[in-house]
mmCIF file of C-alpha atoms in Angstrom:
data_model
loop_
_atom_site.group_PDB
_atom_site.id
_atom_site.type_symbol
_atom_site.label_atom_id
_atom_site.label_comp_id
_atom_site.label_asym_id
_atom_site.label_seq_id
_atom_site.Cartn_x
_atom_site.Cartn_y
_atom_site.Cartn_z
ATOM 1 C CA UNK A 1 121.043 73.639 97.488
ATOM 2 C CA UNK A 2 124.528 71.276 98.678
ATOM 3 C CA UNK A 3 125.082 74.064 101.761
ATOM 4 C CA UNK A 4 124.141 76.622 103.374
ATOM 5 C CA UNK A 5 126.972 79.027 105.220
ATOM 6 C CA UNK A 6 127.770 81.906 107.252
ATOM 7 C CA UNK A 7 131.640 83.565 106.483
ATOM 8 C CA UNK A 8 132.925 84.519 109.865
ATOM 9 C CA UNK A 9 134.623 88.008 109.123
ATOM 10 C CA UNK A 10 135.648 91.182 110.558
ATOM 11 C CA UNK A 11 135.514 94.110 108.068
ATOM 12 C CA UNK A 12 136.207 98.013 108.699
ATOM 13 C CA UNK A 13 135.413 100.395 106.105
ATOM 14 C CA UNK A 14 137.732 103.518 105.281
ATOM 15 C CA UNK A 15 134.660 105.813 106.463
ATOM 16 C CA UNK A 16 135.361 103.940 110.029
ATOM 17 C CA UNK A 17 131.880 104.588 111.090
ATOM 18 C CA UNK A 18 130.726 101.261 109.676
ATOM 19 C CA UNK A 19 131.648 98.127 111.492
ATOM 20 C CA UNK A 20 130.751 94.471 111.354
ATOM 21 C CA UNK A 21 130.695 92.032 114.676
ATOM 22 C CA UNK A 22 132.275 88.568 114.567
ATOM 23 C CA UNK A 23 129.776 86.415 114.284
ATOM 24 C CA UNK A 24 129.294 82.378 114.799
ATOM 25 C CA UNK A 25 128.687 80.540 111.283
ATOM 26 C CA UNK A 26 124.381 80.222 112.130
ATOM 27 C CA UNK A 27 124.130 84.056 112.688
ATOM 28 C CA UNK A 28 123.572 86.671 110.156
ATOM 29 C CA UNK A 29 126.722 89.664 110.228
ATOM 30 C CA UNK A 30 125.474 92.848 111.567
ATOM 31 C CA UNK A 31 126.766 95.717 110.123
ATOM 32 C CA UNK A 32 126.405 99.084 111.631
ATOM 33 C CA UNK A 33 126.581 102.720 109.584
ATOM 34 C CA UNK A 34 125.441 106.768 109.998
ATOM 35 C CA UNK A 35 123.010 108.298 107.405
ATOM 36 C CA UNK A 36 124.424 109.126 104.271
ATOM 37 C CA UNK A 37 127.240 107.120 104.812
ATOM 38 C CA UNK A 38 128.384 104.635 102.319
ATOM 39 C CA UNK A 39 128.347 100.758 103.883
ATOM 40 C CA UNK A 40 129.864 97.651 102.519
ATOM 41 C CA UNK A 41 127.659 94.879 102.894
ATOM 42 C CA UNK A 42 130.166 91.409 103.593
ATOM 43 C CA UNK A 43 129.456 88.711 101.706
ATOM 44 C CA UNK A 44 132.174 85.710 100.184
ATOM 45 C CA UNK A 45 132.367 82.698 98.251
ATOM 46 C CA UNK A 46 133.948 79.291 99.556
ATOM 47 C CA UNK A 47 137.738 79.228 98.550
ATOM 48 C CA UNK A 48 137.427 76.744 95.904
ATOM 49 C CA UNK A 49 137.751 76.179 92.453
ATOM 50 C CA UNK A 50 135.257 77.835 90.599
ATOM 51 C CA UNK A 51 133.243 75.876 87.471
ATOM 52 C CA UNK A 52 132.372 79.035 85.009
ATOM 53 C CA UNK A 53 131.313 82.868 86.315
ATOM 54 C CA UNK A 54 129.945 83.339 89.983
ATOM 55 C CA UNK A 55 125.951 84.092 89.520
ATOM 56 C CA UNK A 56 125.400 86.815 92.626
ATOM 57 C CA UNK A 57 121.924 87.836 93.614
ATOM 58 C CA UNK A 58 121.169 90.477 96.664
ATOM 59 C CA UNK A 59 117.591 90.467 97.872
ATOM 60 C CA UNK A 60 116.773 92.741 101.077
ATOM 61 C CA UNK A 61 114.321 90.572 103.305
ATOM 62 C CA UNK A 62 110.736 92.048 104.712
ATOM 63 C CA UNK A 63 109.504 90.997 108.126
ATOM 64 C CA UNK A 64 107.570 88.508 105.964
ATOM 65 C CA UNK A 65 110.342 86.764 104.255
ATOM 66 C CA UNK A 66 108.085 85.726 101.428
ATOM 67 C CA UNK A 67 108.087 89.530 100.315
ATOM 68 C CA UNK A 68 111.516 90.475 99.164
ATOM 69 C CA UNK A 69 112.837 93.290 97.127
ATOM 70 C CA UNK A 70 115.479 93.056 94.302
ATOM 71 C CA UNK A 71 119.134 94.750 95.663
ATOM 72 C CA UNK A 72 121.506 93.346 92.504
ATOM 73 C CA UNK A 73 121.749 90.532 89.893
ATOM 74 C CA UNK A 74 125.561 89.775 88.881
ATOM 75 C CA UNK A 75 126.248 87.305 85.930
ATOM 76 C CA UNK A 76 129.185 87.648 84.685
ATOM 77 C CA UNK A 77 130.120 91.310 83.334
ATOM 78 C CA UNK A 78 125.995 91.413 83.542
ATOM 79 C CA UNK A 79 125.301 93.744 87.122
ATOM 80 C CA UNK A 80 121.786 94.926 86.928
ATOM 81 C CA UNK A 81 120.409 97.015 90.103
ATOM 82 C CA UNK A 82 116.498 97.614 90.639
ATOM 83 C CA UNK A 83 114.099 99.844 92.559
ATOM 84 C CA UNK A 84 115.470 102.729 95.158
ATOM 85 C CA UNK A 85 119.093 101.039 95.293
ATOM 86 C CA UNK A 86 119.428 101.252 91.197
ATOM 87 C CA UNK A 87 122.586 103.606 90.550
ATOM 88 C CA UNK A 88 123.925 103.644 94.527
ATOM 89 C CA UNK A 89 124.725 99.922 95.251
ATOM 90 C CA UNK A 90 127.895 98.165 93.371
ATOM 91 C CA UNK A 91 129.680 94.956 93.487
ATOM 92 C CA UNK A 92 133.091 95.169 95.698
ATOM 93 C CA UNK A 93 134.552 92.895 93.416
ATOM 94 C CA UNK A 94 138.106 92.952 95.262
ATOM 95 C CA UNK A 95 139.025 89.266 94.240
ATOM 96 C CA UNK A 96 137.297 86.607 92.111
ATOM 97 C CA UNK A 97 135.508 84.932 95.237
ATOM 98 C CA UNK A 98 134.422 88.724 96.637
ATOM 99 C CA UNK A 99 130.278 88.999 96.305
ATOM 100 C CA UNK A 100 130.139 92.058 98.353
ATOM 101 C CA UNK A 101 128.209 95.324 97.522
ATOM 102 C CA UNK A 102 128.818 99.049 98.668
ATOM 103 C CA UNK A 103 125.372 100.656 98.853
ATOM 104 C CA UNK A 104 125.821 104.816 98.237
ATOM 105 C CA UNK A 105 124.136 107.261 100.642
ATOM 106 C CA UNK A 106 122.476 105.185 103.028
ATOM 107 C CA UNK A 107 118.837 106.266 104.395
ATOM 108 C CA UNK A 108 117.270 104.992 107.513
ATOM 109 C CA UNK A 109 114.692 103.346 104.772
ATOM 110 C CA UNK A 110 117.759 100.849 103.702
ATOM 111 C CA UNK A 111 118.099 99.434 107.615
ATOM 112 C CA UNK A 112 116.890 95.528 107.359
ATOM 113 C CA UNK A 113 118.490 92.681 106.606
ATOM 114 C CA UNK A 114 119.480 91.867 103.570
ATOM 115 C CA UNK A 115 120.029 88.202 101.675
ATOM 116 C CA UNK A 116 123.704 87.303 99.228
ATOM 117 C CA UNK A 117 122.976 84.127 97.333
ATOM 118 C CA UNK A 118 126.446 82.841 95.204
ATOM 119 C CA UNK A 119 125.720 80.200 93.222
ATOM 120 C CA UNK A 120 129.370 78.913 91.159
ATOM 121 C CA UNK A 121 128.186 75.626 89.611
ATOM 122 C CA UNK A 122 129.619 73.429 92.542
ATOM 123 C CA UNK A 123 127.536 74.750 95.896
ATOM 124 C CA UNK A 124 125.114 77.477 96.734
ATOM 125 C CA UNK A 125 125.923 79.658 99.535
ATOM 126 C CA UNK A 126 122.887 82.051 101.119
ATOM 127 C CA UNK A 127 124.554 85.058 103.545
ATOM 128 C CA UNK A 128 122.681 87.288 105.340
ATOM 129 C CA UNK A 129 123.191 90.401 106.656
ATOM 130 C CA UNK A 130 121.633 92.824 109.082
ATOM 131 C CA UNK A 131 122.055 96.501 108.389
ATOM 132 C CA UNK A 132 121.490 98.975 110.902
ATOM 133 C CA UNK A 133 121.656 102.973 110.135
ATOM 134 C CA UNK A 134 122.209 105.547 113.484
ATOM 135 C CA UNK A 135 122.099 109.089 113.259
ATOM 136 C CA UNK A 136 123.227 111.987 115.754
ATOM 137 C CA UNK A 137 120.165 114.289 116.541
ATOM 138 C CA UNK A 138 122.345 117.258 115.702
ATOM 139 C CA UNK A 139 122.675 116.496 111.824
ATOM 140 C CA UNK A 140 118.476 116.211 111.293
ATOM 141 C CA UNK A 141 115.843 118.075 112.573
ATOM 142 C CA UNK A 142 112.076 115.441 113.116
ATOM 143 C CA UNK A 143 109.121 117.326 111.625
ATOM 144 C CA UNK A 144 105.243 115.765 112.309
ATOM 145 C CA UNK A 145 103.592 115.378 109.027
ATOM 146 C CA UNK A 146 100.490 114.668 107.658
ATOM 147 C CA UNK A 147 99.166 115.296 103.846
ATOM 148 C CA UNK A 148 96.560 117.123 102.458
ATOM 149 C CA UNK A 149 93.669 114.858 102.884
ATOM 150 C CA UNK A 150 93.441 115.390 106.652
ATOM 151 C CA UNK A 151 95.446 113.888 109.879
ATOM 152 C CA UNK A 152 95.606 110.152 110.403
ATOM 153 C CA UNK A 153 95.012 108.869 107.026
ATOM 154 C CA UNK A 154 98.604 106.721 106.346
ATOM 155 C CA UNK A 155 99.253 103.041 107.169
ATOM 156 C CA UNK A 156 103.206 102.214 107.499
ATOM 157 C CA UNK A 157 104.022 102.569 103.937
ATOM 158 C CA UNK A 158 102.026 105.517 103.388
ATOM 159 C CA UNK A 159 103.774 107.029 106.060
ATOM 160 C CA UNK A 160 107.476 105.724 104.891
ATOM 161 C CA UNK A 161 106.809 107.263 101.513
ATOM 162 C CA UNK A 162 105.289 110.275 102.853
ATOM 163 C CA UNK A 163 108.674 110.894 104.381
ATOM 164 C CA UNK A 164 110.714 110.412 101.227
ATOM 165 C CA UNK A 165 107.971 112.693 99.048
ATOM 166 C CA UNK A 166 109.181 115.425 101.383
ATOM 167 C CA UNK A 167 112.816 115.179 101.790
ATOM 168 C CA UNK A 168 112.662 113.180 104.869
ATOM 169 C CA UNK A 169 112.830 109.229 105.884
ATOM 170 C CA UNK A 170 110.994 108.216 108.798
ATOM 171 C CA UNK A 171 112.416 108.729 112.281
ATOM 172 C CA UNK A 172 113.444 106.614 114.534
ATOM 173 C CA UNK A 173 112.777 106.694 118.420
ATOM 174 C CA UNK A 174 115.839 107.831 119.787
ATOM 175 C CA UNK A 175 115.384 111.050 117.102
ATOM 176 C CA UNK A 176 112.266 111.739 118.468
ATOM 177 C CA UNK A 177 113.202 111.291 121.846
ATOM 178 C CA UNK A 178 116.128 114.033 121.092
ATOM 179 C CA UNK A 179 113.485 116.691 119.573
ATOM 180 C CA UNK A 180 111.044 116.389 122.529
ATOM 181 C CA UNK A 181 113.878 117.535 124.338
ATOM 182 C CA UNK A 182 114.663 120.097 122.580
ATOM 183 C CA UNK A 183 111.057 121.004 123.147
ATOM 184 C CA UNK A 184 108.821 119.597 119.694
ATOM 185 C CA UNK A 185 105.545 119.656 121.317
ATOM 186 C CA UNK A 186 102.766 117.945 119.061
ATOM 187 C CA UNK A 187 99.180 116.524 120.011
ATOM 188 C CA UNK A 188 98.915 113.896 117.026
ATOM 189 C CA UNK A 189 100.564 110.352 117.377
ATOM 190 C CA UNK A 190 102.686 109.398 114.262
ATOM 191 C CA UNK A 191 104.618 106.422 113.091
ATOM 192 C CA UNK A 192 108.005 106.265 113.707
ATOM 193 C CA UNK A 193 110.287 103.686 112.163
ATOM 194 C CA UNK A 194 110.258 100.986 114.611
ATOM 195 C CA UNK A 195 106.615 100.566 113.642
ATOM 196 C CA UNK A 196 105.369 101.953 116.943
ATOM 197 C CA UNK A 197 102.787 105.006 117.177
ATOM 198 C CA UNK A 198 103.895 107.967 119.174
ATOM 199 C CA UNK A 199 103.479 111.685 120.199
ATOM 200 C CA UNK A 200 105.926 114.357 122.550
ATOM 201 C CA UNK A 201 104.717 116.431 124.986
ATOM 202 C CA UNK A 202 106.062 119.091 126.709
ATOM 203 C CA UNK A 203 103.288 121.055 128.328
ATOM 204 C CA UNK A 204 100.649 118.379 129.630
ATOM 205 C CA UNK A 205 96.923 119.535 128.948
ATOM 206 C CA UNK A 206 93.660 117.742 128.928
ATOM 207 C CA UNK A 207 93.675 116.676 125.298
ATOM 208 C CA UNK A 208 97.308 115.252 125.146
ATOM 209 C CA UNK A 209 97.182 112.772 128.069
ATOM 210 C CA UNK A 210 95.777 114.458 130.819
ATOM 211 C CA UNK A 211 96.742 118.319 132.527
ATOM 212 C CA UNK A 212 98.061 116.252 135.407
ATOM 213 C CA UNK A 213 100.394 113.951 133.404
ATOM 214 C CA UNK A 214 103.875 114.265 133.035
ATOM 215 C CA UNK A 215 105.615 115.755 130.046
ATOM 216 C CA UNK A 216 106.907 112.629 127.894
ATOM 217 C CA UNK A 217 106.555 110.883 124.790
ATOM 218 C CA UNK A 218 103.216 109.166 124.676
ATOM 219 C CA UNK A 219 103.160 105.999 123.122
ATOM 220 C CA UNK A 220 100.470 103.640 121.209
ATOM 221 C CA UNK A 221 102.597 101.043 121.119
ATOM 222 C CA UNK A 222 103.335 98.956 117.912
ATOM 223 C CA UNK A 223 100.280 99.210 115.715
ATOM 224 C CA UNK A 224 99.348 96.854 112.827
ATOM 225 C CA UNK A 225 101.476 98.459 109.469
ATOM 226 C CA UNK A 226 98.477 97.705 107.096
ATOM 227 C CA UNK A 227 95.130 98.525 108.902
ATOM 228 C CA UNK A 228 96.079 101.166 111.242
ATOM 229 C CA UNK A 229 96.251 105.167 110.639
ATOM 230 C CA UNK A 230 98.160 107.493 112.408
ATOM 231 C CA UNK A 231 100.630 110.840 111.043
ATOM 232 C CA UNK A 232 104.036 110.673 110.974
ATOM 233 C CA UNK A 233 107.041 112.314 112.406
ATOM 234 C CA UNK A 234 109.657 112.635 109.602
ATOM 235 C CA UNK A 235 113.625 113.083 110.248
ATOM 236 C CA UNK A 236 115.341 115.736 107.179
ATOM 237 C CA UNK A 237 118.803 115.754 107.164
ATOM 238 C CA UNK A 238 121.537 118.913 106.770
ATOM 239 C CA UNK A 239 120.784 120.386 103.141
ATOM 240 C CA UNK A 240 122.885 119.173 100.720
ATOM 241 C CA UNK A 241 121.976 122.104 98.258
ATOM 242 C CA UNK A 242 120.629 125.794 98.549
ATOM 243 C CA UNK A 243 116.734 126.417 100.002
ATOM 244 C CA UNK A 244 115.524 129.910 98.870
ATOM 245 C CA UNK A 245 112.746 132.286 98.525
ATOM 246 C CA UNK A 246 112.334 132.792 94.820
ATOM 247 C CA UNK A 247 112.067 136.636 94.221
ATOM 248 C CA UNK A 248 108.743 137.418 91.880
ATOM 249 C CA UNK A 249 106.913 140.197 91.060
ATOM 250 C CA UNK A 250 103.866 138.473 91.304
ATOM 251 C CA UNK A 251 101.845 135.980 93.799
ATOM 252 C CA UNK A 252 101.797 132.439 91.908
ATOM 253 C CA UNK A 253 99.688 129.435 91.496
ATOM 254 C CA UNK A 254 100.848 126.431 92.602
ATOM 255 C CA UNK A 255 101.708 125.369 88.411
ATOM 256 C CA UNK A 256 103.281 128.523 88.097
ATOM 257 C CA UNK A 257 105.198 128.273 91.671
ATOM 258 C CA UNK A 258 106.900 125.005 90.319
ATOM 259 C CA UNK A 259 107.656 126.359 86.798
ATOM 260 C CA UNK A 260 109.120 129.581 88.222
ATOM 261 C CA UNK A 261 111.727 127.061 90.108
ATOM 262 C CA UNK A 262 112.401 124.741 86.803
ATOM 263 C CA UNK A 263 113.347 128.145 85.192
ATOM 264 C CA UNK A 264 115.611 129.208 87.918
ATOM 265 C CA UNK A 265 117.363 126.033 87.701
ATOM 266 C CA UNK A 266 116.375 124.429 90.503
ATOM 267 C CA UNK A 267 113.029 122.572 91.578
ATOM 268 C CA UNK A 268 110.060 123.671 94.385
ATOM 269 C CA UNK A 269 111.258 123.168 98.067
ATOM 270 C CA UNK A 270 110.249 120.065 100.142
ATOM 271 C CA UNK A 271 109.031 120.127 103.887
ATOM 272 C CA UNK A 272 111.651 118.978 104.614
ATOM 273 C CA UNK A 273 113.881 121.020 102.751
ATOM 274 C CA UNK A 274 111.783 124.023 104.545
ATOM 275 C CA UNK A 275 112.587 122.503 107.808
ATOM 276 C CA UNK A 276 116.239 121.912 107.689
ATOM 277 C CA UNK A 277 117.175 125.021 106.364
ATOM 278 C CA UNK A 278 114.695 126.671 109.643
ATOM 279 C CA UNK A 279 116.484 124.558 112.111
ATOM 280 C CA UNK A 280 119.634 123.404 110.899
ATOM 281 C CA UNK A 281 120.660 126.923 108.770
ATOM 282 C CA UNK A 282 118.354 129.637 110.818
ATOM 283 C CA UNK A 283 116.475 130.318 107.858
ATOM 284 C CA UNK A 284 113.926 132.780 108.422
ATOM 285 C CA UNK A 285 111.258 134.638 106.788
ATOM 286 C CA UNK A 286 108.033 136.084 106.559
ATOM 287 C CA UNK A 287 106.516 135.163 103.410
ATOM 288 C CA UNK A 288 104.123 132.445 102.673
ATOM 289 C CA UNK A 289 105.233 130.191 99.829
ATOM 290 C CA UNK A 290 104.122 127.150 98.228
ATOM 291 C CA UNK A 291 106.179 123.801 98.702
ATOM 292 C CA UNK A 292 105.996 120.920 96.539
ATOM 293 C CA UNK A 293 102.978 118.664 98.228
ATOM 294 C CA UNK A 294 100.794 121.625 97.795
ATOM 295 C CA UNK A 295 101.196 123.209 100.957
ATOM 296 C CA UNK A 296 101.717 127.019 102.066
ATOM 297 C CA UNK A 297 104.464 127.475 105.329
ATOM 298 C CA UNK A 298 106.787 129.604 105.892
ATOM 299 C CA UNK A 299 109.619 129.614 108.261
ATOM 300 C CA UNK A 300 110.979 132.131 111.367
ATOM 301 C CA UNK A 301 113.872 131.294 113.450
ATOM 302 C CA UNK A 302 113.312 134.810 115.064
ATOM 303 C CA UNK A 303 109.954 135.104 116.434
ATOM 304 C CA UNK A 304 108.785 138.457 115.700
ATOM 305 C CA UNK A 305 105.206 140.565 115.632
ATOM 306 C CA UNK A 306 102.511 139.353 112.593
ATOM 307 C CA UNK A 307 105.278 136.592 111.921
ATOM 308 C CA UNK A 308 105.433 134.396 115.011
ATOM 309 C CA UNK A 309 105.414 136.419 117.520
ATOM 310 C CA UNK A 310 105.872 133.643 120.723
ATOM 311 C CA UNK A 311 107.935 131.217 119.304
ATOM 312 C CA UNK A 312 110.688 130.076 116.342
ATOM 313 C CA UNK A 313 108.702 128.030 114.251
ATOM 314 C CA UNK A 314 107.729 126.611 110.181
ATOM 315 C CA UNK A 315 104.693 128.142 110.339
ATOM 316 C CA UNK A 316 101.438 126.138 108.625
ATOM 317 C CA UNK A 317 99.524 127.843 106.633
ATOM 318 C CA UNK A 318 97.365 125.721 104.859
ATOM 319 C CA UNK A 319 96.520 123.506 101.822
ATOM 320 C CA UNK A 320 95.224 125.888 99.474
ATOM 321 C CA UNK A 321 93.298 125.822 96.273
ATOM 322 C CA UNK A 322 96.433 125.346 93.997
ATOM 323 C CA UNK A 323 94.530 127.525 91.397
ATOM 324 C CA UNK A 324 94.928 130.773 93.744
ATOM 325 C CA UNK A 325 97.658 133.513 93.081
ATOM 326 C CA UNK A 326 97.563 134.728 96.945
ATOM 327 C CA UNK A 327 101.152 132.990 97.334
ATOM 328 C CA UNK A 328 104.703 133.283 96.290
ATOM 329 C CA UNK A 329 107.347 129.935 96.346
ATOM 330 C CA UNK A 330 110.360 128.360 98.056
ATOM 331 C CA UNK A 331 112.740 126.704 96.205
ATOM 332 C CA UNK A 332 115.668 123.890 96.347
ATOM 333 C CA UNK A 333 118.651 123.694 93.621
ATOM 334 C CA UNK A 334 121.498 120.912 94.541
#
């Protein structure tokens, strides 16, 4: 490799949420962007002239920077994408020297920092930048979840695609921080996305930290990704589609439960689906349905008598025997 640069730049997308700092040639760009926004990653080729077609790669960069994973390939009219960022990241392309990509719908899981190599047949250049994602409390609502094999059974990456099974991505501190106070009260310490192990309280009692301890978020601290098992607190997003009890004139197995939503044109509900449309629509009703990890909830926004009678709530009812009929199903259509 002949060199090895930084491109000092200042670039503001049209969404104008999504900035990126001036930066000193030796320090990665840091580019900044809400969830579900779309984010233009900065990357450029020397000003020179070119010998043959700019070869682009995009790699986005673990904490162990010998594990990378695949963004984009570009040679020549050849753009291949791979993994979770196939069909939502594209090449800029505003100019012959522009290696920048736009990456669709961004998801706290996208946040790291992520690698441009250009190679023209003169000089390599290796750019990196550093995405970070925000979100406002008010557009998600943080579940805790664990999955039917009993509490504290997921590493990190369990837990991350735990998350994205139901709807959700991980959430971050400040998201959890925001929940606790609006009052998410929950004994069992889950992941969040920083990679530290958490839990809120807000009604101290002997189990949770103590009776005489203040109400809080407890932490563990960061916790090693691999070995360690904890829950995890999840962060859904406003609906994009339609969450709906699925009218049937008889109680369903689980089989049945996700056939009856193919046939209505849509598929079986998430968690989080169930939990966005609870918090973020007021959904509310008192019928136990199956969701698509196998579990039976239900959701009431107004507490009520043989519903949930103390408090507004997605009620838990259980992983059951997916052979039963006792149940009837939510579903999702886009």
């Amino acid at each position: 490799m002949m060199s090895l640069q930084c491109i000092t730049i200042i670039f503001l997308t049209l969404a104008g949420s999504v900035y990126c700092e001036m930066t000193s040639p030796s320090t990665p760009i840091k580019v900044k962007a809400e969830l579900g926004d779309n984010v233009t990653l900065p990357c450029r080729a020397p000003n020179s002239n070119l010998y043959g077609s700019l070869r682009i790669k995009w790699i986005k960069v673990s904490e162990d920077e010998s594990v990378t994973e695949d963004v984009l390939l570009s040679m020549g009219l050849h753009v291949k994408t791979y993994g979770s960022f196939e069909d939502r990241v594209f090449l800029q392309g505003s100019d012959d020297n522009d290696a920048s990509i736009i990456i669709d719908d961004v998801s706290m899981d996208d946040m790291g920092k992520y690698r441009c190599e250009i190679m023209n047949g003169v000089e390599d250049v290796m750019h990196d930048v550093i995405l970070e994602v925000e979100n406002g409390p008010a557009q998600g609502v943080v579940f805790p979840y664990s999955p039917h094999h009993g509490r504290y059974n997921l590493n990190f990456e369990d837990a991350v695609q735990a998350c994205i099974d139901q709807g959700a991505v991980v959430a971050s501190f400040d998201q959890l921080y925001e929940a606790w106070k609006d009052g998410l009260d929950w004994c069992n310490a889950g992941w969040l996305s920083d990679g530290t192990v958490q839990y809120p309280i807000t009604k101290p009692r002997e189990p949770c930290g103590g009776s005489s301890s203040t109400p809080g978020l407890r932490s563990y601290g960061r916790q090693n990704k691999q070995s360690r098992r904890f829950d995890v607190f999840c962060h859904a997003s406003l609906l994009k589609g339609r969450f709906y009890w699925l009218v049937q004139p008889e109680r369903l197995t689980y089989d049945e439960a996700v056939q009856a939503c193919i046939d209505d044109g849509a598929e079986i509900a998430k968690v989080g689906h169930i939990f966005a449309a609870w918090k973020l629509e007021g959904y509310d009703r008192c019928d136990a349905g199956w969701l698509a990890d196998g579990s039976v909830r239900y959701p009431i926004s107004r507490p009520r008598k043989n519903c949930s009678p103390t408090e507004s709530a997605v009620r838990f009812v259980s992983f059951p025997d997916k052979q039963v009929k006792s149940y009837g199903v939510y579903c999702y259509k886009e």
